[in-house]
Coordinates of C-alpha atoms in Angstrom, one line a residue:
Chain A
X1 CA -31.6 102.4 205.4
X2 CA -30.6 105.9 206.3
X3 CA -33.0 108.7 206.5
X4 CA -32.0 112.4 205.6
X5 CA -34.1 115.5 206.1
X6 CA -33.5 118.8 204.7
X7 CA -35.6 121.7 206.0
X8 CA -35.7 124.5 208.5
X9 CA -35.0 124.8 212.2
X10 CA -36.8 128.0 213.4
X11 CA -38.3 129.9 216.2
X12 CA -41.9 130.6 216.0
X13 CA -44.2 133.1 217.7
X14 CA -47.6 131.3 217.9
X15 CA -51.0 132.7 218.6
X16 CA -54.0 130.0 218.7
X17 CA -57.3 130.1 220.5
X18 CA -55.7 128.2 223.2
X19 CA -53.1 130.8 223.8
X20 CA -49.9 132.6 223.0
X21 CA -46.1 131.5 222.9
X22 CA -43.1 133.3 221.7
X23 CA -39.7 131.9 220.4
X24 CA -40.9 128.3 220.4
X25 CA -38.6 125.8 218.7
X26 CA -40.1 124.8 215.4
X27 CA -39.3 124.5 211.7
X28 CA -39.9 121.4 209.4
X29 CA -36.6 119.6 210.1
X30 CA -37.3 119.8 214.0
X31 CA -40.8 118.5 213.9
X32 CA -39.7 115.9 211.2
X33 CA -36.7 114.7 213.0
X34 CA -38.3 114.4 216.4
X35 CA -41.2 112.3 214.9
X36 CA -38.9 110.0 212.6
X37 CA -36.4 109.3 215.2
X38 CA -38.8 107.4 217.1
X39 CA -38.7 105.0 214.5
X40 CA -35.6 105.2 212.6
X41 CA -32.2 107.2 212.9
X42 CA -32.4 110.5 211.1
X43 CA -29.6 112.9 209.6
X44 CA -30.5 116.5 209.6
X45 CA -29.4 119.3 207.2
X46 CA -30.5 122.7 208.4
X47 CA -29.0 126.1 209.2
X48 CA -29.4 128.0 212.7
X49 CA -28.2 131.3 214.1
X50 CA -26.6 132.1 217.3
X51 CA -29.9 132.0 219.1
X52 CA -29.8 128.2 219.0
X53 CA -28.1 127.4 222.2
X54 CA -27.9 124.5 224.6
X55 CA -31.7 124.5 225.5
X56 CA -32.4 124.0 221.9
X57 CA -29.8 121.3 221.4
X58 CA -31.1 119.5 224.3
X59 CA -34.3 118.8 222.4
X60 CA -32.6 116.7 220.0
X61 CA -30.2 115.0 222.4
X62 CA -30.7 111.5 223.6
X63 CA -32.5 110.6 220.4
X64 CA -31.6 109.1 217.1
X65 CA -30.9 112.4 215.5
X66 CA -27.5 113.3 213.8
X67 CA -27.1 117.0 213.8
X68 CA -23.7 117.0 211.9
X69 CA -25.3 118.6 209.2
X70 CA -26.6 121.4 211.2
X71 CA -24.9 124.3 210.1
X72 CA -24.5 127.4 212.5
X73 CA -24.1 130.9 211.1
X74 CA -23.6 134.3 212.7
X75 CA -27.0 136.1 213.2
X76 CA -30.5 135.0 214.2
X77 CA -32.3 131.8 213.1
X78 CA -35.4 131.8 210.9
X79 CA -38.3 133.2 212.8
X80 CA -42.0 132.8 211.8
X81 CA -45.0 134.5 213.4
X82 CA -48.3 133.0 212.8
X83 CA -51.9 133.1 214.1
X84 CA -54.8 130.6 214.0
X85 CA -58.4 131.4 214.4
X86 CA -61.2 129.0 215.5
X87 CA -60.7 127.2 212.2
X88 CA -57.4 125.7 213.1
X89 CA -56.9 124.4 209.5
X90 CA -55.3 127.4 208.0
X91 CA -52.6 129.6 209.6
X92 CA -52.2 133.5 209.0
X93 CA -48.5 134.4 208.7
X94 CA -48.1 137.5 210.5
X95 CA -44.2 138.0 210.1
X96 CA -41.4 135.9 208.3
X97 CA -37.8 136.8 209.2
X98 CA -35.5 134.5 207.1
X99 CA -32.4 135.7 208.9
X100 CA -29.6 133.0 208.5
X101 CA -32.0 131.0 206.2
X102 CA -31.9 133.9 203.6
X103 CA -28.6 132.5 202.0
X104 CA -28.9 128.9 203.3
X105 CA -27.2 126.6 200.7
X106 CA -27.6 123.1 202.1
X107 CA -24.3 121.3 202.1
X108 CA -24.5 117.6 202.7
X109 CA -21.7 116.0 204.8
X110 CA -20.1 113.1 203.1
X111 CA -21.7 110.7 205.5
X112 CA -25.1 111.9 204.3
X113 CA -24.7 111.4 200.6
X114 CA -25.6 107.9 200.5
X115 CA -29.0 108.1 202.3
X116 CA -31.4 105.8 200.9
X117 CA -34.6 107.9 202.0
X118 CA -34.5 111.6 201.7
X119 CA -37.1 114.1 202.7
X120 CA -37.1 117.5 201.2
X121 CA -38.9 119.8 203.6
X122 CA -40.8 122.9 202.5
X123 CA -38.0 125.2 201.2
X124 CA -37.1 126.8 197.9
X125 CA -37.3 124.2 195.2
X126 CA -33.9 125.3 193.9
X127 CA -32.4 124.2 197.1
X128 CA -34.4 121.0 197.1
X129 CA -32.8 120.3 193.7
X130 CA -29.4 121.1 194.8
X131 CA -29.6 118.7 197.6
X132 CA -30.9 116.0 195.1
X133 CA -27.8 116.7 193.1
X134 CA -25.4 116.4 195.9
X135 CA -26.5 112.7 196.6
X136 CA -23.7 110.2 195.6
X137 CA -26.3 107.6 194.9
X138 CA -30.0 108.1 193.9
X139 CA -31.9 107.5 197.0
X140 CA -34.4 104.7 197.0
X141 CA -37.1 107.0 198.0
X142 CA -37.2 110.9 197.7
X143 CA -40.3 112.7 199.4
X144 CA -40.9 116.3 199.0
X145 CA -43.2 118.8 200.8
X146 CA -43.9 122.3 199.3
X147 CA -46.3 125.3 199.7
X148 CA -48.3 127.7 197.7
X149 CA -45.6 130.3 198.0
X150 CA -43.3 128.1 195.8
X151 CA -46.1 126.5 193.7
X152 CA -47.1 130.0 192.5
X153 CA -43.6 131.7 192.6
X154 CA -41.2 129.1 191.6
X155 CA -43.2 126.8 189.6
X156 CA -40.6 125.9 187.0
X157 CA -37.9 124.9 189.6
X158 CA -40.6 123.0 191.5
X159 CA -41.5 121.1 188.4
X160 CA -37.9 120.2 187.9
X161 CA -37.4 118.7 191.2
X162 CA -40.8 117.1 191.3
X163 CA -39.5 114.9 188.2
X164 CA -37.1 113.4 190.7
X165 CA -39.5 112.7 193.6
X166 CA -41.4 109.6 194.4
X167 CA -43.7 110.7 197.3
X168 CA -45.4 114.2 197.2
X169 CA -46.8 115.2 200.6
X170 CA -49.0 118.4 200.3
X171 CA -52.2 119.8 201.7
X172 CA -55.5 119.9 199.8
X173 CA -55.1 123.6 198.9
X174 CA -51.6 123.0 197.6
X175 CA -52.5 120.0 195.6
X176 CA -55.2 122.0 193.9
X177 CA -52.9 125.1 193.3
X178 CA -50.3 122.6 191.8
X179 CA -52.7 120.6 189.4
X180 CA -55.4 123.2 188.8
X181 CA -57.9 120.3 189.7
X182 CA -60.3 120.2 192.6
X183 CA -61.0 116.5 192.6
X184 CA -58.5 114.3 194.4
X185 CA -58.6 111.5 192.0
X186 CA -58.0 113.8 189.0
X187 CA -55.3 115.6 191.1
X188 CA -53.5 112.3 191.6
X189 CA -53.5 111.6 187.8
X190 CA -51.8 115.0 187.3
X191 CA -49.2 114.4 190.0
X192 CA -48.3 111.1 188.6
X193 CA -47.5 112.8 185.2
X194 CA -45.2 115.4 187.1
X195 CA -43.2 112.6 188.6
X196 CA -44.4 111.3 192.0
X197 CA -45.9 107.9 192.1
X198 CA -47.3 108.4 195.6
X199 CA -49.4 111.2 196.7
X200 CA -50.2 112.0 200.3
X201 CA -52.9 114.8 200.7
X202 CA -53.0 116.2 204.1
X203 CA -56.5 117.5 205.2
X204 CA -56.1 118.6 208.6
X205 CA -58.9 117.6 211.0
X206 CA -60.3 115.4 208.2
X207 CA -57.1 113.3 208.0
X208 CA -55.1 112.1 205.2
X209 CA -55.7 110.7 201.6
X210 CA -53.0 108.4 200.4
X211 CA -52.8 107.6 196.6
X212 CA -50.6 104.9 195.1
X213 CA -50.4 102.9 191.9
X214 CA -51.5 99.8 194.0
X215 CA -54.6 101.4 195.6
X216 CA -55.8 104.2 197.7
X217 CA -56.2 104.7 201.6
X218 CA -58.3 107.1 203.3
X219 CA -57.4 107.7 207.0
X220 CA -59.1 110.1 209.5
X221 CA -57.3 112.4 211.9
X222 CA -57.1 111.1 215.4
X223 CA -60.1 112.7 217.2
X224 CA -58.9 115.0 220.0
X225 CA -60.8 116.9 222.6
X226 CA -58.5 120.0 222.4
X227 CA -56.1 121.1 219.6
X228 CA -53.6 123.7 221.2
X229 CA -51.4 124.5 218.2
X230 CA -51.6 122.9 214.7
X231 CA -48.0 124.2 213.8
X232 CA -45.8 121.3 212.7
X233 CA -48.6 118.8 212.2
X234 CA -47.6 118.3 208.6
X235 CA -43.9 117.9 209.2
X236 CA -44.7 115.6 212.2
X237 CA -46.9 113.4 209.9
X238 CA -44.0 113.4 207.2
X239 CA -41.5 112.3 210.0
X240 CA -43.8 109.4 211.1
X241 CA -44.5 108.4 207.6
X242 CA -41.0 108.5 206.3
X243 CA -39.5 107.2 209.5
X244 CA -41.9 104.2 209.2
X245 CA -41.1 103.5 205.6
X246 CA -37.3 103.7 206.4
X247 CA -37.8 101.4 209.4
X248 CA -39.5 98.6 207.4
X249 CA -37.5 99.3 204.0
X250 CA -40.7 99.0 202.2
X251 CA -43.3 100.9 200.2
X252 CA -45.9 98.3 199.5
X253 CA -49.5 99.4 200.1
X254 CA -49.9 97.9 203.4
X255 CA -46.7 99.5 204.6
X256 CA -47.8 102.9 203.3
X257 CA -51.0 102.5 205.1
X258 CA -49.5 101.7 208.5
X259 CA -46.9 104.6 207.7
X260 CA -50.0 106.8 207.3
X261 CA -51.5 105.9 210.5
X262 CA -48.1 106.3 212.3
X263 CA -47.8 109.9 211.0
X264 CA -51.4 110.6 211.9
X265 CA -50.9 109.5 215.6
X266 CA -47.4 111.4 215.9
X267 CA -49.2 114.4 214.6
X268 CA -52.0 114.2 217.1
X269 CA -49.4 114.5 219.9
X270 CA -47.8 117.6 218.2
X271 CA -51.1 119.6 218.0
X272 CA -52.0 119.0 221.6
X273 CA -49.1 121.2 222.8
X274 CA -47.4 124.3 221.5
X275 CA -44.3 123.7 219.4
X276 CA -42.4 120.3 219.8
X277 CA -43.7 120.0 223.4
X278 CA -46.0 117.1 222.5
X279 CA -43.4 115.0 220.6
X280 CA -40.8 115.8 223.3
X281 CA -43.0 114.4 226.2
X282 CA -44.4 111.4 224.1
X283 CA -43.9 107.8 225.6
X284 CA -44.0 104.7 223.7
X285 CA -46.9 103.8 225.6
X286 CA -48.9 106.7 224.9
X287 CA -47.9 106.3 221.1
X288 CA -48.8 102.7 221.0
X289 CA -52.0 103.3 222.9
X290 CA -53.2 105.9 220.5
X291 CA -52.1 103.8 217.6
X292 CA -54.4 101.1 218.6
X293 CA -57.2 103.4 219.4
X294 CA -57.0 104.8 215.7
X295 CA -56.9 101.1 214.4
X296 CA -60.1 100.5 216.3
X297 CA -61.7 103.8 214.9
X298 CA -61.3 102.6 211.4
X299 CA -61.6 99.0 211.6
X300 CA -64.5 96.8 210.3
X301 CA -64.5 93.3 211.3
X302 CA -64.4 90.8 208.5
X303 CA -67.8 89.0 208.3
Chain B
X21 CA -88.9 94.9 211.8
X22 CA -90.7 97.5 210.1
X23 CA -89.3 100.7 208.9
X24 CA -91.2 104.0 208.8
X25 CA -90.0 107.4 207.4
X26 CA -91.7 110.7 207.7
X27 CA -90.5 113.4 205.5
X28 CA -91.0 115.3 202.1
X29 CA -91.7 114.5 198.7
X30 CA -90.7 117.4 196.7
X31 CA -89.9 118.8 193.3
X32 CA -86.3 120.6 193.0
X33 CA -84.9 123.0 190.6
X34 CA -81.2 122.3 190.8
X35 CA -78.3 124.3 189.8
X36 CA -74.7 122.8 190.1
X37 CA -71.3 123.3 188.4
X38 CA -72.3 120.3 186.1
X39 CA -75.6 121.8 184.9
X40 CA -79.1 122.6 185.7
X41 CA -82.4 120.5 186.0
X42 CA -85.8 121.8 186.8
X43 CA -88.8 119.9 188.6
X44 CA -86.6 116.9 189.7
X45 CA -88.2 114.5 192.0
X46 CA -86.6 115.0 195.5
X47 CA -87.5 115.5 199.1
X48 CA -86.1 113.5 202.2
X49 CA -88.7 110.7 202.2
X50 CA -87.9 110.1 198.4
X51 CA -84.2 109.6 198.7
X52 CA -84.6 107.8 202.1
X53 CA -87.1 105.3 200.8
X54 CA -85.3 104.7 197.5
X55 CA -82.1 103.9 199.6
X56 CA -83.6 102.0 202.4
X57 CA -85.8 99.8 200.2
X58 CA -82.8 98.2 198.8
X59 CA -82.1 96.6 202.2
X60 CA -85.6 96.4 203.9
X61 CA -89.2 97.3 203.2
X62 CA -90.0 100.9 204.0
X63 CA -93.4 102.8 204.8
X64 CA -93.7 106.3 203.7
X65 CA -95.6 109.3 205.3
X66 CA -95.5 112.3 203.2
X67 CA -97.7 114.8 201.3
X68 CA -97.7 115.6 197.6
X69 CA -99.8 117.9 195.3
X70 CA -101.7 117.3 192.0
X71 CA -98.3 117.6 190.1
X72 CA -97.3 114.1 191.6
X73 CA -98.5 112.0 188.8
X74 CA -97.9 108.6 187.2
X75 CA -94.3 109.4 186.1
X76 CA -93.3 110.2 189.9
X77 CA -95.2 107.1 191.2
X78 CA -93.4 104.8 188.8
X79 CA -90.1 105.8 190.5
X80 CA -91.2 104.1 193.7
X81 CA -93.1 101.2 191.9
X82 CA -91.5 97.7 192.0
X83 CA -89.7 98.3 195.1
X84 CA -90.4 97.6 198.8
X85 CA -91.8 101.0 199.3
X86 CA -95.4 101.3 200.8
X87 CA -96.9 104.6 199.8
X88 CA -100.2 104.0 201.7
X89 CA -99.2 107.1 204.0
X90 CA -98.5 109.3 201.1
X91 CA -101.3 111.9 201.1
X92 CA -102.6 113.6 198.0
X93 CA -103.9 117.1 198.4
X94 CA -105.1 119.8 196.0
X95 CA -102.3 122.1 194.9
X96 CA -98.7 121.7 194.1
X97 CA -96.1 119.8 195.9
X98 CA -93.3 121.3 198.0
X99 CA -90.8 122.9 195.7
X100 CA -87.2 123.8 196.5
X101 CA -84.9 125.7 194.3
X102 CA -81.1 125.5 195.2
X103 CA -77.7 126.2 193.9
X104 CA -74.2 124.8 194.4
X105 CA -70.9 126.5 193.8
X106 CA -67.5 124.6 193.2
X107 CA -67.6 123.8 196.9
X108 CA -70.4 121.2 196.6
X109 CA -70.6 121.0 200.4
X110 CA -73.2 123.7 200.9
X111 CA -76.3 124.6 199.0
X112 CA -77.6 128.0 198.6
X113 CA -81.4 128.0 198.8
X114 CA -82.8 130.2 196.1
X115 CA -86.4 129.6 196.7
X116 CA -88.8 127.5 198.9
X117 CA -92.4 127.1 198.2
X118 CA -94.0 125.0 200.7
X119 CA -97.4 124.6 198.8
X120 CA -99.3 121.6 200.1
X121 CA -96.4 121.1 202.7
X122 CA -97.5 124.3 204.6
X123 CA -100.2 122.6 206.4
X124 CA -99.0 119.1 206.3
X125 CA -100.0 117.2 209.5
X126 CA -98.8 113.7 209.0
X127 CA -101.3 111.1 210.0
X128 CA -100.0 107.6 210.2
X129 CA -102.1 104.8 208.9
X130 CA -103.1 102.1 211.4
X131 CA -100.6 99.7 209.7
X132 CA -97.6 102.1 210.5
X133 CA -98.3 102.7 214.1
X134 CA -96.2 99.6 215.4
X135 CA -93.1 100.3 213.1
X136 CA -90.1 99.3 215.2
X137 CA -87.7 101.6 213.4
X138 CA -88.7 105.2 212.8
X139 CA -86.9 108.0 210.6
X140 CA -88.1 111.5 211.3
X141 CA -86.8 113.4 208.2
X142 CA -86.0 117.1 208.4
X143 CA -89.4 118.8 209.1
X144 CA -90.8 120.9 211.7
X145 CA -89.9 119.3 215.2
X146 CA -93.6 119.8 216.1
X147 CA -94.7 117.6 213.6
X148 CA -91.7 115.0 214.3
X149 CA -93.1 115.2 217.9
X150 CA -96.7 114.5 216.7
X151 CA -95.5 111.5 214.7
X152 CA -93.7 110.0 217.8
X153 CA -96.9 110.5 219.8
X154 CA -99.0 108.7 217.1
X155 CA -96.9 105.4 217.5
X156 CA -99.0 102.7 219.1
X157 CA -95.8 101.2 220.7
X158 CA -92.5 103.1 221.4
X159 CA -90.3 102.1 218.2
X160 CA -87.1 100.3 219.0
X161 CA -85.1 103.1 217.3
X162 CA -86.0 106.5 216.5
X163 CA -83.6 108.5 214.3
X164 CA -83.9 112.2 213.4
X165 CA -82.6 114.6 211.0
X166 CA -82.9 118.4 211.3
X167 CA -81.4 121.5 210.0
X168 CA -80.4 125.1 211.2
X169 CA -83.7 126.6 210.3
X170 CA -85.2 124.5 213.2
X171 CA -82.1 124.7 215.5
X172 CA -82.3 128.3 215.6
X173 CA -86.0 128.9 215.0
X174 CA -87.7 126.0 216.9
X175 CA -85.2 124.9 219.5
X176 CA -87.7 124.2 222.3
X177 CA -89.6 121.8 220.2
X178 CA -86.6 120.3 218.7
X179 CA -85.2 119.8 222.2
X180 CA -88.4 118.1 223.2
X181 CA -88.4 115.6 220.4
X182 CA -84.7 115.0 220.7
X183 CA -85.4 113.5 224.2
X184 CA -87.3 110.7 222.5
X185 CA -84.5 110.1 220.0
X186 CA -81.9 107.3 219.7
X187 CA -80.0 108.3 216.7
X188 CA -79.3 112.0 215.6
X189 CA -78.0 112.4 212.1
X190 CA -76.9 115.9 211.3
X191 CA -74.0 117.7 209.3
X192 CA -71.1 119.4 211.1
X193 CA -72.6 122.9 211.0
X194 CA -75.9 121.8 212.4
X195 CA -74.1 119.6 215.2
X196 CA -72.2 122.9 216.1
X197 CA -75.2 125.2 216.1
X198 CA -77.3 122.5 218.1
X199 CA -74.6 122.2 221.0
X200 CA -72.5 125.4 220.7
X201 CA -69.2 123.3 220.6
X202 CA -66.9 123.0 217.8
X203 CA -65.1 119.8 218.9
X204 CA -66.9 116.6 217.8
X205 CA -66.1 114.8 221.0
X206 CA -67.5 117.6 222.9
X207 CA -70.4 117.8 220.7
X208 CA -71.1 114.1 221.3
X209 CA -71.1 114.5 225.0
X210 CA -73.7 117.4 224.7
X211 CA -75.8 115.4 222.4
X212 CA -76.0 112.4 224.7
X213 CA -77.3 114.8 227.4
X214 CA -80.1 115.8 225.1
X215 CA -81.3 112.4 224.5
X216 CA -79.7 110.5 221.6
X217 CA -77.3 107.9 222.5
X218 CA -75.9 107.7 218.9
X219 CA -74.7 110.5 216.9
X220 CA -73.9 110.5 213.1
X221 CA -72.1 113.6 211.9
X222 CA -72.2 114.0 208.1
X223 CA -69.2 115.6 206.7
X224 CA -69.8 115.8 202.9
X225 CA -66.8 114.9 200.9
X226 CA -64.9 114.1 204.1
X227 CA -67.3 111.3 205.0
X228 CA -69.1 110.5 208.3
X229 CA -68.2 110.4 212.1
X230 CA -70.1 107.9 214.1
X231 CA -70.3 108.2 217.9
X232 CA -71.7 105.6 220.1
X233 CA -71.4 104.5 223.8
X234 CA -69.5 101.4 222.6
X235 CA -67.0 103.3 220.5
X236 CA -66.6 105.6 217.5
X237 CA -66.0 105.2 213.9
X238 CA -64.6 107.5 211.3
X239 CA -65.4 106.7 207.7
X240 CA -64.4 108.6 204.6
X241 CA -66.8 109.5 201.7
X242 CA -66.5 107.3 198.7
X243 CA -64.0 109.0 196.4
X244 CA -65.6 109.9 193.0
X245 CA -64.2 111.4 189.8
X246 CA -67.5 113.6 189.5
X247 CA -70.1 114.9 191.9
X248 CA -73.0 116.1 189.7
X249 CA -75.5 116.9 192.3
X250 CA -75.0 116.7 196.2
X251 CA -78.8 117.1 196.7
X252 CA -80.2 114.0 198.8
X253 CA -76.8 112.7 199.9
X254 CA -77.8 113.0 203.5
X255 CA -81.2 111.5 203.1
X256 CA -79.8 108.6 201.0
X257 CA -77.2 108.1 203.7
X258 CA -80.0 107.8 206.3
X259 CA -81.8 105.6 204.2
X260 CA -79.0 103.2 203.8
X261 CA -78.0 103.5 207.4
X262 CA -81.5 103.0 208.8
X263 CA -82.3 100.3 206.2
X264 CA -79.2 98.2 207.3
X265 CA -80.1 98.6 210.9
X266 CA -83.8 97.4 210.2
X267 CA -82.4 94.5 208.1
X268 CA -80.0 93.4 210.6
X269 CA -82.3 94.2 213.7
X270 CA -79.2 95.1 215.5
X271 CA -77.5 98.4 216.7
X272 CA -74.2 96.9 218.0
X273 CA -71.1 98.9 217.1
X274 CA -70.0 96.5 214.3
X275 CA -73.6 96.8 212.7
X276 CA -73.5 100.5 213.1
X277 CA -70.1 100.6 211.3
X278 CA -71.4 98.6 208.4
X279 CA -74.6 100.6 208.3
X280 CA -72.5 103.7 208.0
X281 CA -70.5 102.2 205.0
X282 CA -73.8 101.2 203.5
X283 CA -75.2 104.7 203.7
X284 CA -71.9 106.1 202.4
X285 CA -71.9 103.9 199.3
X286 CA -75.6 104.6 198.5
X287 CA -75.0 108.3 198.9
X288 CA -72.2 108.1 196.5
X289 CA -74.5 106.9 193.7
X290 CA -77.0 109.6 194.5
X291 CA -74.5 112.4 194.0
X292 CA -73.3 111.1 190.6
X293 CA -76.7 112.2 189.1
X294 CA -79.3 114.8 189.3
X295 CA -82.1 113.9 191.8
X296 CA -82.9 110.3 192.3
X297 CA -81.4 109.0 189.0
X298 CA -78.4 107.5 190.6
X299 CA -80.6 105.4 193.0
X300 CA -82.9 104.4 190.4
X301 CA -80.3 103.1 188.0
X302 CA -78.3 101.3 190.8
X303 CA -77.8 97.7 190.3
X304 CA -76.9 95.2 193.1
X305 CA -73.6 94.6 191.4
X306 CA -72.5 98.2 191.3
X307 CA -73.6 98.6 194.9
X308 CA -71.7 95.5 196.0
X309 CA -68.7 96.5 193.9
X310 CA -68.5 99.9 195.5
X311 CA -68.9 98.5 199.1
X312 CA -66.0 96.3 198.4
X313 CA -63.8 99.0 197.2
X314 CA -64.8 101.1 200.2
X315 CA -63.8 98.4 202.5
X316 CA -60.5 98.2 200.8
X317 CA -59.8 102.0 200.9
X318 CA -60.2 102.0 204.8
X319 CA -58.7 98.3 205.6
X320 CA -55.5 97.7 207.2
X321 CA -54.5 94.2 207.5
X322 CA -53.9 92.7 211.0
X323 CA -50.3 92.0 211.5

């Protein structure tokens, strides 16, 4: 199976209770591909400016990440400036500079158009729809992330693309805004009517709720002593989740549960450092150690 | 093992998004004993006024609940009036009338003084301490619940009684107020220095985090379509948790995990109705059905 992500590659200025960093490599496609590529090769579609140089390229090198769909344009890359308070669950956006992202029209290289697993990162739903239309064959699984900006500002286009989506990954606030419901079971019923058969609700430090027609799964976040920077946790989760599905070529409930735990553990490494530092430094030993620890944290022995 | 609870038996006026009920039987000892008695006999120490009549007595009859420590005093029972908004996680107290509870001095009947399992419900820590002192033998397990009112207003007495406690059950806000830490792992380290070796953090709709020297356990709340009234969820959880420990006469990690799931499921029935209605109507079939469903919701098959 081939796995394709369309999203952003960005520079972030980050302020959290743990400190401050400027011009940190970020963006949904960066976190997603760094996480997913530990499990399965990834193809990336995104746009960057002239500020994306050798230092940034090196982050993706030596990994199963195909950057032939990464377009370089004159100008600066997308910049985001965000701040987190003691409650690390919500970021305050201080500044957004779209730059080259402003007229990004993802164009899929021919080699990408038969990907069987497609992740539509959080971008304009019109662009997400356009990507789906460029596929030569309908991917086996299409997953989508979005945010309140599009839910409230571009609902018709979002509803259009959702009809073509199998797996929706959103946080709790977004799930509520999209459906008008507060209760997760009711939210899932509404989401199914909109298209996706699988719903993943990301709940920050409280973990993830997975809803599928075969059954549901409730997973905690991996407990950490220090969270340095929550940026990218959701995209890292999505990368681990989709990478696991692509690697196993399966979406039965057991696989989806394991994919949830894989995404959860990868996200725990992301939030321990600023930007993609945690994912870059991650060893297989550390990954498998923490996966085992998470299994233990939720495991109840059969009687 | 014998199981003893000291707490309140009260009348509550409740207002939630689902409706309004006045003079509903409540109080920590009521919820606790109704939950625990499904698993193990319970002895109750509490005080009521003249408004506690045959209708209220009937709620406890026909169950393994010993009310010989329930003292009747002239006057009215403790009354609490509370309101919940759409966020059912926190109640707003509109009115508290201590009534006969104002000069409650729990006095343990001789038959109670050798209980091996003691639950100190959320009352003045001086009274909790007094109860511990009345025990003829040191109970095998002492568990305690408290709230911000005592954490902020009676800290020295609370710290005194905590030194004698094995298991602390509090919600996330209380755990933070008590320790000055936000992070759960750091909170647990601080709590251990205060006395308790086991910490249960109740997180409302996000479930329960259990910390023990042998390992930790993170359990979700049971997902419900409707939550009618969250009052008593914490005391119901404590009843199920302690009832399970008393019934198994064990506090190894596996037993504590199962106790956590039992408390979680019992609490899910409490919040589906006003007051103790959900616990009163609960059948063994419904209880075991939901326990099985909760196991499925967290279970990941061994490879």
